[in-house]
């Protein structure tokens, strides 16, 4: 069990080494150091998992003390790890998927002048996420929670020379602060009620029935915890930061969307199940928010043309599915979908990065097409990820999605309808993406860059693979890692000027191996919770979600078959509609402007923030800050100075004046004493 320390230490050690020696280790040394540290953390997690597996279910919660963090009065907060089925399940896919993404990045970021900084942030990101899921208290977990927020700021804005990347990083950081406010309020309420932040003191008694929680307290605490989850997991209304996070390098997108950051909210809700059990209203809020977000984001994905933004809105939608499952009281189904989603969403993002790499920074799907012949490894792996996300049997998404929809039906048929329609939309927009990127005519031929010498920029978003001028690559990424804004990246399969520039080519082995491994996971990963009696994940998580806080979902077998048939039919219809998108680049009837602009919500918020709110802030700055606060401070300073000038006149320097003052003072004192004696 002491391998638990290694899980945390290796990514931190890697981050420290790269912080101080990243420039010396260089390219690809920094990448290999980060990959080895992430892989070692995964191996240590497997060791701990096997150790827990050898114990009985009742003994699968182990605490590993590091040191006492806060010993103040009755408050004692430790740096300690809680190893239980939930935390280890999270750690397995966080470190496993994170290791593959880091390996992929070794090739993808080749040639970037900030290569060492990138892998420093990647290891620090992984360390923060591990702290978040392995912590034994809400407060220690909050440290990791803020850590992933900081790292996401650095990685989303990695190419900060580009204004769009800098703005996206700030947007992600500020939006998450709203959710963090909810988490902090929950911490205050928790300490006021329980006098502790420890899971053992707060959650264990509630789960075992040794204590109860009043409805009002449970509702307030649950809503604040869920507000924190909404921020991290990009649910309505705090979803807007996640699509803009595509400004970071593609491996960052994969890491945020699949293994870290956005899954933190799902984990927080699952960990807080004993609290949520005492407020059915909060569970309804979670389920409705999840269903609404799933449908809303899926509609927007139907009209996006950027290959990464389609996947970004897909992530928001799938996170909504996870919250739908958890809000329905079936935490295992939500976590099952989260793990399956990690496989196929990491696969899709990394495969999309391979496409961007092949087309020298092109991200517009309507300028792609016919790529299946040129990317013989990326194409089949992408198709596996597409089938899994679309819920096509027997791939991962089919099993985890149906599990959530069964739970939704158990809670409310209306929630099931929203989830089923969303499944059909998912099949449509993913098929549309496959058709536009891989099938049909090669529309990239007329848009590819021509090699006309160093420094030639081939239009917006396209750059000569051997010449990356400052400011180029405004649409995304250049060559092997999209080194925009003059980052100076080099294609790992570098074509010399004039030698086939612009011709798509498969990614190097270091990038395709993770694709193959993730494709295997997206194909057979569902076996961890196979429905024909194995249910390994459900049995594994049973000690964390006992029947007292997560009653079993009962849906008749016949009903399950009927519901599954309807959803499969909707998915088939979605596939059919999506396939019609290949024959021409424009489908205005299926891509209305309001969906392409995200229902104009993001535009509306931006207009309000940069318009009335900016003017209000300016007015408050002048009226309150300058007028009231600065006026009070400056006024007090002027009063003090004026008082000093007046009192200075008393100091004349003449002895006779001082003697007169002493005499008058003595007379006043004598008069006062005389009156007191007389009384």
PDB file of C-alpha atoms in Angstrom, residues 354-595:
ATOM      1  CA  UNK A 354      -3.114  13.704 -36.055  1.00  0.00           C
ATOM      2  CA  UNK A 355      -5.432  15.104 -38.746  1.00  0.00           C
ATOM      3  CA  UNK A 356      -4.370  18.670 -37.918  1.00  0.00           C
ATOM      4  CA  UNK A 357      -0.757  17.515 -38.058  1.00  0.00           C
ATOM      5  CA  UNK A 358      -1.336  15.910 -41.457  1.00  0.00           C
ATOM      6  CA  UNK A 359      -3.043  18.982 -42.939  1.00  0.00           C
ATOM      7  CA  UNK A 360      -0.519  21.476 -41.583  1.00  0.00           C
ATOM      8  CA  UNK A 361      -2.805  23.322 -39.196  1.00  0.00           C
ATOM      9  CA  UNK A 362      -6.117  23.021 -40.989  1.00  0.00           C
ATOM     10  CA  UNK A 363      -9.028  22.598 -38.542  1.00  0.00           C
ATOM     11  CA  UNK A 364     -12.009  23.456 -40.754  1.00  0.00           C
ATOM     12  CA  UNK A 365     -13.732  20.158 -41.592  1.00  0.00           C
ATOM     13  CA  UNK A 366     -15.202  21.625 -44.763  1.00  0.00           C
ATOM     14  CA  UNK A 367     -11.675  21.970 -46.071  1.00  0.00           C
ATOM     15  CA  UNK A 368     -10.846  18.314 -45.420  1.00  0.00           C
ATOM     16  CA  UNK A 369     -12.377  15.153 -46.897  1.00  0.00           C
ATOM     17  CA  UNK A 370     -10.985  11.984 -48.446  1.00  0.00           C
ATOM     18  CA  UNK A 371      -8.307  11.522 -45.769  1.00  0.00           C
ATOM     19  CA  UNK A 372      -8.925   7.818 -45.116  1.00  0.00           C
ATOM     20  CA  UNK A 373      -6.345   6.792 -47.741  1.00  0.00           C
ATOM     21  CA  UNK A 374      -3.595   9.004 -46.355  1.00  0.00           C
ATOM     22  CA  UNK A 375      -3.884   8.197 -42.639  1.00  0.00           C
ATOM     23  CA  UNK A 376      -4.127   4.392 -42.495  1.00  0.00           C
ATOM     24  CA  UNK A 377      -3.712   4.216 -38.704  1.00  0.00           C
ATOM     25  CA  UNK A 378      -5.513   7.359 -37.604  1.00  0.00           C
ATOM     26  CA  UNK A 379      -8.602   6.598 -39.725  1.00  0.00           C
ATOM     27  CA  UNK A 380      -9.598   3.208 -38.227  1.00  0.00           C
ATOM     28  CA  UNK A 381      -8.800   4.364 -34.692  1.00  0.00           C
ATOM     29  CA  UNK A 382     -10.918   7.492 -35.191  1.00  0.00           C
ATOM     30  CA  UNK A 383     -13.768   5.333 -36.482  1.00  0.00           C
ATOM     31  CA  UNK A 384     -13.623   3.192 -33.349  1.00  0.00           C
ATOM     32  CA  UNK A 385     -13.816   6.322 -31.183  1.00  0.00           C
ATOM     33  CA  UNK A 386     -16.695   7.606 -33.316  1.00  0.00           C
ATOM     34  CA  UNK A 387     -18.663   4.369 -32.969  1.00  0.00           C
ATOM     35  CA  UNK A 388     -18.075   4.315 -29.202  1.00  0.00           C
ATOM     36  CA  UNK A 389     -19.207   7.917 -28.729  1.00  0.00           C
ATOM     37  CA  UNK A 390     -22.211   7.391 -31.008  1.00  0.00           C
ATOM     38  CA  UNK A 391     -23.413   4.513 -28.842  1.00  0.00           C
ATOM     39  CA  UNK A 392     -23.104   1.850 -31.523  1.00  0.00           C
ATOM     40  CA  UNK A 393     -22.770  -1.728 -30.150  1.00  0.00           C
ATOM     41  CA  UNK A 394     -20.569  -3.357 -29.083  1.00  0.00           C
ATOM     42  CA  UNK A 395     -18.319  -0.384 -28.339  1.00  0.00           C
ATOM     43  CA  UNK A 396     -17.963   1.287 -24.954  1.00  0.00           C
ATOM     44  CA  UNK A 397     -20.437   4.121 -25.320  1.00  0.00           C
ATOM     45  CA  UNK A 398     -23.340   1.788 -26.096  1.00  0.00           C
ATOM     46  CA  UNK A 399     -23.138   0.052 -22.721  1.00  0.00           C
ATOM     47  CA  UNK A 400     -22.452   3.053 -20.519  1.00  0.00           C
ATOM     48  CA  UNK A 401     -25.033   5.263 -22.275  1.00  0.00           C
ATOM     49  CA  UNK A 402     -27.791   2.680 -21.949  1.00  0.00           C
ATOM     50  CA  UNK A 403     -26.993   2.246 -18.269  1.00  0.00           C
ATOM     51  CA  UNK A 404     -27.558   5.968 -17.709  1.00  0.00           C
ATOM     52  CA  UNK A 405     -30.750   6.030 -19.758  1.00  0.00           C
ATOM     53  CA  UNK A 406     -32.163   3.136 -17.731  1.00  0.00           C
ATOM     54  CA  UNK A 407     -31.505   5.111 -14.554  1.00  0.00           C
ATOM     55  CA  UNK A 408     -33.093   8.204 -16.094  1.00  0.00           C
ATOM     56  CA  UNK A 409     -36.209   6.195 -17.008  1.00  0.00           C
ATOM     57  CA  UNK A 410     -36.390   4.957 -13.427  1.00  0.00           C
ATOM     58  CA  UNK A 411     -36.390   8.546 -12.180  1.00  0.00           C
ATOM     59  CA  UNK A 412     -38.559  10.175 -14.866  1.00  0.00           C
ATOM     60  CA  UNK A 413     -39.573   9.200 -18.439  1.00  0.00           C
ATOM     61  CA  UNK A 414     -39.172  12.865 -19.398  1.00  0.00           C
ATOM     62  CA  UNK A 415     -35.488  12.738 -18.520  1.00  0.00           C
ATOM     63  CA  UNK A 416     -35.162   9.566 -20.585  1.00  0.00           C
ATOM     64  CA  UNK A 417     -36.716  11.279 -23.623  1.00  0.00           C
ATOM     65  CA  UNK A 418     -34.186  14.117 -23.441  1.00  0.00           C
ATOM     66  CA  UNK A 419     -31.344  11.617 -23.094  1.00  0.00           C
ATOM     67  CA  UNK A 420     -32.595   9.471 -25.983  1.00  0.00           C
ATOM     68  CA  UNK A 421     -32.948  12.447 -28.347  1.00  0.00           C
ATOM     69  CA  UNK A 422     -29.455  13.547 -27.338  1.00  0.00           C
ATOM     70  CA  UNK A 423     -28.151  10.083 -28.268  1.00  0.00           C
ATOM     71  CA  UNK A 424     -29.614  10.510 -31.751  1.00  0.00           C
ATOM     72  CA  UNK A 425     -28.064  13.965 -32.089  1.00  0.00           C
ATOM     73  CA  UNK A 426     -24.707  12.570 -30.984  1.00  0.00           C
ATOM     74  CA  UNK A 427     -24.815   9.919 -33.701  1.00  0.00           C
ATOM     75  CA  UNK A 428     -25.703  12.622 -36.237  1.00  0.00           C
ATOM     76  CA  UNK A 429     -22.986  15.159 -35.498  1.00  0.00           C
ATOM     77  CA  UNK A 430     -20.294  12.498 -35.131  1.00  0.00           C
ATOM     78  CA  UNK A 431     -21.288  10.878 -38.434  1.00  0.00           C
ATOM     79  CA  UNK A 432     -21.284  14.329 -40.015  1.00  0.00           C
ATOM     80  CA  UNK A 433     -17.747  14.805 -38.727  1.00  0.00           C
ATOM     81  CA  UNK A 434     -16.629  11.451 -40.120  1.00  0.00           C
ATOM     82  CA  UNK A 435     -18.209  12.233 -43.476  1.00  0.00           C
ATOM     83  CA  UNK A 436     -16.628  15.671 -43.764  1.00  0.00           C
ATOM     84  CA  UNK A 437     -13.157  14.638 -42.572  1.00  0.00           C
ATOM     85  CA  UNK A 438     -12.675  11.136 -43.969  1.00  0.00           C
ATOM     86  CA  UNK A 439     -15.138  10.518 -46.808  1.00  0.00           C
ATOM     87  CA  UNK A 440     -15.988  12.201 -50.098  1.00  0.00           C
ATOM     88  CA  UNK A 441     -13.663  14.343 -52.171  1.00  0.00           C
ATOM     89  CA  UNK A 442     -10.359  15.746 -50.956  1.00  0.00           C
ATOM     90  CA  UNK A 443     -11.337  19.379 -50.460  1.00  0.00           C
ATOM     91  CA  UNK A 444      -7.959  20.062 -48.855  1.00  0.00           C
ATOM     92  CA  UNK A 445      -6.271  19.830 -52.279  1.00  0.00           C
ATOM     93  CA  UNK A 446      -7.408  23.309 -53.278  1.00  0.00           C
ATOM     94  CA  UNK A 447      -6.552  24.723 -49.869  1.00  0.00           C
ATOM     95  CA  UNK A 448      -3.180  23.189 -49.146  1.00  0.00           C
ATOM     96  CA  UNK A 449      -0.196  25.525 -48.715  1.00  0.00           C
ATOM     97  CA  UNK A 450       2.237  25.922 -51.569  1.00  0.00           C
ATOM     98  CA  UNK A 451       5.924  25.855 -50.787  1.00  0.00           C
ATOM     99  CA  UNK A 452       7.135  29.202 -52.110  1.00  0.00           C
ATOM    100  CA  UNK A 453       9.959  29.797 -49.692  1.00  0.00           C
ATOM    101  CA  UNK A 454      10.479  30.549 -46.052  1.00  0.00           C
ATOM    102  CA  UNK A 455       7.998  32.770 -44.334  1.00  0.00           C
ATOM    103  CA  UNK A 456       5.061  32.069 -46.675  1.00  0.00           C
ATOM    104  CA  UNK A 457       1.715  31.912 -44.847  1.00  0.00           C
ATOM    105  CA  UNK A 458      -0.905  30.033 -46.843  1.00  0.00           C
ATOM    106  CA  UNK A 459      -3.979  31.871 -45.706  1.00  0.00           C
ATOM    107  CA  UNK A 460      -5.760  31.964 -42.400  1.00  0.00           C
ATOM    108  CA  UNK A 461      -4.927  28.967 -40.298  1.00  0.00           C
ATOM    109  CA  UNK A 462      -2.486  27.375 -42.773  1.00  0.00           C
ATOM    110  CA  UNK A 463       1.286  27.584 -42.616  1.00  0.00           C
ATOM    111  CA  UNK A 464       4.114  26.234 -44.666  1.00  0.00           C
ATOM    112  CA  UNK A 465       5.342  23.195 -42.687  1.00  0.00           C
ATOM    113  CA  UNK A 466       8.914  24.475 -42.931  1.00  0.00           C
ATOM    114  CA  UNK A 467       8.321  28.159 -42.216  1.00  0.00           C
ATOM    115  CA  UNK A 468       6.271  29.409 -39.296  1.00  0.00           C
ATOM    116  CA  UNK A 469       6.203  33.220 -39.306  1.00  0.00           C
ATOM    117  CA  UNK A 470       5.127  35.211 -36.255  1.00  0.00           C
ATOM    118  CA  UNK A 471       1.390  35.505 -36.053  1.00  0.00           C
ATOM    119  CA  UNK A 472       0.728  32.566 -38.361  1.00  0.00           C
ATOM    120  CA  UNK A 473      -1.597  29.792 -37.408  1.00  0.00           C
ATOM    121  CA  UNK A 474      -4.389  31.981 -36.095  1.00  0.00           C
ATOM    122  CA  UNK A 475      -6.902  29.197 -36.566  1.00  0.00           C
ATOM    123  CA  UNK A 476      -5.062  26.770 -34.374  1.00  0.00           C
ATOM    124  CA  UNK A 477      -1.864  24.822 -34.568  1.00  0.00           C
ATOM    125  CA  UNK A 478       1.100  24.472 -36.880  1.00  0.00           C
ATOM    126  CA  UNK A 479       2.592  21.261 -38.207  1.00  0.00           C
ATOM    127  CA  UNK A 480       3.431  18.828 -35.426  1.00  0.00           C
ATOM    128  CA  UNK A 481       1.973  20.669 -32.508  1.00  0.00           C
ATOM    129  CA  UNK A 482       0.564  23.774 -34.038  1.00  0.00           C
ATOM    130  CA  UNK A 483       3.210  26.158 -32.817  1.00  0.00           C
ATOM    131  CA  UNK A 484       1.317  29.333 -33.472  1.00  0.00           C
ATOM    132  CA  UNK A 485       2.253  32.904 -32.909  1.00  0.00           C
ATOM    133  CA  UNK A 486       5.813  32.475 -34.050  1.00  0.00           C
ATOM    134  CA  UNK A 487       6.511  29.528 -31.773  1.00  0.00           C
ATOM    135  CA  UNK A 488       8.722  28.118 -34.473  1.00  0.00           C
ATOM    136  CA  UNK A 489       7.589  24.490 -34.519  1.00  0.00           C
ATOM    137  CA  UNK A 490       8.900  21.887 -36.932  1.00  0.00           C
ATOM    138  CA  UNK A 491       6.959  19.093 -38.572  1.00  0.00           C
ATOM    139  CA  UNK A 492       8.359  15.787 -37.182  1.00  0.00           C
ATOM    140  CA  UNK A 493       8.087  14.362 -40.686  1.00  0.00           C
ATOM    141  CA  UNK A 494       9.546  17.566 -42.103  1.00  0.00           C
ATOM    142  CA  UNK A 495       9.082  17.974 -45.847  1.00  0.00           C
ATOM    143  CA  UNK A 496      11.710  20.235 -47.384  1.00  0.00           C
ATOM    144  CA  UNK A 497      10.403  23.264 -49.209  1.00  0.00           C
ATOM    145  CA  UNK A 498       9.021  22.263 -52.557  1.00  0.00           C
ATOM    146  CA  UNK A 499       8.964  18.552 -51.786  1.00  0.00           C
ATOM    147  CA  UNK A 500       5.320  17.636 -51.412  1.00  0.00           C
ATOM    148  CA  UNK A 501       4.374  20.448 -49.073  1.00  0.00           C
ATOM    149  CA  UNK A 502       0.761  20.188 -48.002  1.00  0.00           C
ATOM    150  CA  UNK A 503       0.352  16.479 -48.777  1.00  0.00           C
ATOM    151  CA  UNK A 504      -1.269  14.637 -45.820  1.00  0.00           C
ATOM    152  CA  UNK A 505       0.910  12.033 -44.126  1.00  0.00           C
ATOM    153  CA  UNK A 506       0.534   9.701 -41.170  1.00  0.00           C
ATOM    154  CA  UNK A 507       1.878  10.732 -37.769  1.00  0.00           C
ATOM    155  CA  UNK A 508       5.060   9.210 -36.338  1.00  0.00           C
ATOM    156  CA  UNK A 509       4.970   6.045 -34.259  1.00  0.00           C
ATOM    157  CA  UNK A 510       5.159   7.867 -30.922  1.00  0.00           C
ATOM    158  CA  UNK A 511       1.799   9.459 -31.794  1.00  0.00           C
ATOM    159  CA  UNK A 512       0.072   6.434 -33.338  1.00  0.00           C
ATOM    160  CA  UNK A 513       0.859   3.949 -30.531  1.00  0.00           C
ATOM    161  CA  UNK A 514      -1.375   5.838 -28.042  1.00  0.00           C
ATOM    162  CA  UNK A 515      -4.116   5.881 -30.698  1.00  0.00           C
ATOM    163  CA  UNK A 516      -3.976   2.110 -31.057  1.00  0.00           C
ATOM    164  CA  UNK A 517      -4.003   1.474 -27.304  1.00  0.00           C
ATOM    165  CA  UNK A 518      -6.900   3.861 -26.754  1.00  0.00           C
ATOM    166  CA  UNK A 519      -8.804   2.221 -29.613  1.00  0.00           C
ATOM    167  CA  UNK A 520      -8.441  -1.135 -27.860  1.00  0.00           C
ATOM    168  CA  UNK A 521      -9.786   0.448 -24.664  1.00  0.00           C
ATOM    169  CA  UNK A 522     -12.716   2.020 -26.540  1.00  0.00           C
ATOM    170  CA  UNK A 523     -13.571  -1.404 -27.974  1.00  0.00           C
ATOM    171  CA  UNK A 524     -13.373  -3.685 -24.931  1.00  0.00           C
ATOM    172  CA  UNK A 525     -13.278  -1.311 -21.963  1.00  0.00           C
ATOM    173  CA  UNK A 526     -16.973  -1.916 -21.284  1.00  0.00           C
ATOM    174  CA  UNK A 527     -16.105  -5.407 -20.049  1.00  0.00           C
ATOM    175  CA  UNK A 528     -15.295  -3.894 -16.626  1.00  0.00           C
ATOM    176  CA  UNK A 529     -19.044  -3.602 -16.120  1.00  0.00           C
ATOM    177  CA  UNK A 530     -20.417  -6.225 -18.479  1.00  0.00           C
ATOM    178  CA  UNK A 531     -24.171  -6.643 -17.912  1.00  0.00           C
ATOM    179  CA  UNK A 532     -24.401 -10.448 -17.930  1.00  0.00           C
ATOM    180  CA  UNK A 533     -23.581 -10.979 -14.296  1.00  0.00           C
ATOM    181  CA  UNK A 534     -20.005  -9.759 -14.061  1.00  0.00           C
ATOM    182  CA  UNK A 535     -20.671  -6.110 -13.132  1.00  0.00           C
ATOM    183  CA  UNK A 536     -17.117  -5.809 -11.850  1.00  0.00           C
ATOM    184  CA  UNK A 537     -17.191  -2.024 -11.533  1.00  0.00           C
ATOM    185  CA  UNK A 538     -20.530  -2.083  -9.726  1.00  0.00           C
ATOM    186  CA  UNK A 539     -19.256  -4.657  -7.246  1.00  0.00           C
ATOM    187  CA  UNK A 540     -15.970  -2.791  -6.848  1.00  0.00           C
ATOM    188  CA  UNK A 541     -17.742   0.479  -5.990  1.00  0.00           C
ATOM    189  CA  UNK A 542     -20.395  -1.127  -3.772  1.00  0.00           C
ATOM    190  CA  UNK A 543     -18.578  -0.270  -0.493  1.00  0.00           C
ATOM    191  CA  UNK A 544     -18.544   3.417  -1.493  1.00  0.00           C
ATOM    192  CA  UNK A 545     -22.204   3.467  -2.570  1.00  0.00           C
ATOM    193  CA  UNK A 546     -24.089   1.168  -0.209  1.00  0.00           C
ATOM    194  CA  UNK A 547     -27.791   0.583  -0.757  1.00  0.00           C
ATOM    195  CA  UNK A 548     -28.585   3.031   2.049  1.00  0.00           C
ATOM    196  CA  UNK A 549     -27.432   5.995  -0.069  1.00  0.00           C
ATOM    197  CA  UNK A 550     -27.709   4.583  -3.609  1.00  0.00           C
ATOM    198  CA  UNK A 551     -30.696   2.236  -3.898  1.00  0.00           C
ATOM    199  CA  UNK A 552     -30.629  -0.173  -6.822  1.00  0.00           C
ATOM    200  CA  UNK A 553     -32.299   0.947 -10.049  1.00  0.00           C
ATOM    201  CA  UNK A 554     -35.096  -1.424 -11.011  1.00  0.00           C
ATOM    202  CA  UNK A 555     -36.194  -1.462 -14.648  1.00  0.00           C
ATOM    203  CA  UNK A 556     -37.840  -4.569 -16.061  1.00  0.00           C
ATOM    204  CA  UNK A 557     -35.699  -6.513 -18.521  1.00  0.00           C
ATOM    205  CA  UNK A 558     -38.346  -6.269 -21.231  1.00  0.00           C
ATOM    206  CA  UNK A 559     -38.528  -2.517 -20.729  1.00  0.00           C
ATOM    207  CA  UNK A 560     -34.753  -2.262 -21.029  1.00  0.00           C
ATOM    208  CA  UNK A 561     -34.872  -4.069 -24.372  1.00  0.00           C
ATOM    209  CA  UNK A 562     -37.658  -1.811 -25.629  1.00  0.00           C
ATOM    210  CA  UNK A 563     -35.907   1.361 -24.516  1.00  0.00           C
ATOM    211  CA  UNK A 564     -32.620   0.140 -25.976  1.00  0.00           C
ATOM    212  CA  UNK A 565     -34.291  -0.582 -29.311  1.00  0.00           C
ATOM    213  CA  UNK A 566     -35.770   2.913 -29.480  1.00  0.00           C
ATOM    214  CA  UNK A 567     -32.443   4.570 -28.672  1.00  0.00           C
ATOM    215  CA  UNK A 568     -30.602   2.386 -31.182  1.00  0.00           C
ATOM    216  CA  UNK A 569     -33.176   3.356 -33.801  1.00  0.00           C
ATOM    217  CA  UNK A 570     -32.598   7.045 -33.075  1.00  0.00           C
ATOM    218  CA  UNK A 571     -28.853   6.503 -33.392  1.00  0.00           C
ATOM    219  CA  UNK A 572     -29.292   4.773 -36.758  1.00  0.00           C
ATOM    220  CA  UNK A 573     -31.395   7.702 -37.987  1.00  0.00           C
ATOM    221  CA  UNK A 574     -28.656  10.071 -36.804  1.00  0.00           C
ATOM    222  CA  UNK A 575     -26.029   8.069 -38.676  1.00  0.00           C
ATOM    223  CA  UNK A 576     -28.117   8.178 -41.851  1.00  0.00           C
ATOM    224  CA  UNK A 577     -28.570  11.957 -41.669  1.00  0.00           C
ATOM    225  CA  UNK A 578     -24.903  12.471 -40.923  1.00  0.00           C
ATOM    226  CA  UNK A 579     -23.784  10.468 -43.939  1.00  0.00           C
ATOM    227  CA  UNK A 580     -25.624  12.872 -46.239  1.00  0.00           C
ATOM    228  CA  UNK A 581     -23.188  15.628 -45.258  1.00  0.00           C
ATOM    229  CA  UNK A 582     -20.313  14.252 -47.363  1.00  0.00           C
ATOM    230  CA  UNK A 583     -21.594  15.179 -50.813  1.00  0.00           C
ATOM    231  CA  UNK A 584     -21.193  18.933 -50.382  1.00  0.00           C
ATOM    232  CA  UNK A 585     -19.580  21.203 -47.849  1.00  0.00           C
ATOM    233  CA  UNK A 586     -22.635  23.357 -47.050  1.00  0.00           C
ATOM    234  CA  UNK A 587     -25.863  22.140 -45.471  1.00  0.00           C
ATOM    235  CA  UNK A 588     -27.631  25.355 -44.392  1.00  0.00           C
ATOM    236  CA  UNK A 589     -30.893  23.559 -43.590  1.00  0.00           C
ATOM    237  CA  UNK A 590     -29.118  21.302 -41.099  1.00  0.00           C
ATOM    238  CA  UNK A 591     -26.725  23.971 -39.835  1.00  0.00           C
ATOM    239  CA  UNK A 592     -28.753  27.005 -38.790  1.00  0.00           C
ATOM    240  CA  UNK A 593     -26.773  30.086 -37.791  1.00  0.00           C
ATOM    241  CA  UNK A 594     -28.104  30.150 -34.248  1.00  0.00           C
ATOM    242  CA  UNK A 595     -26.608  26.698 -33.623  1.00  0.00           C
TER     243      UNK A 595
END
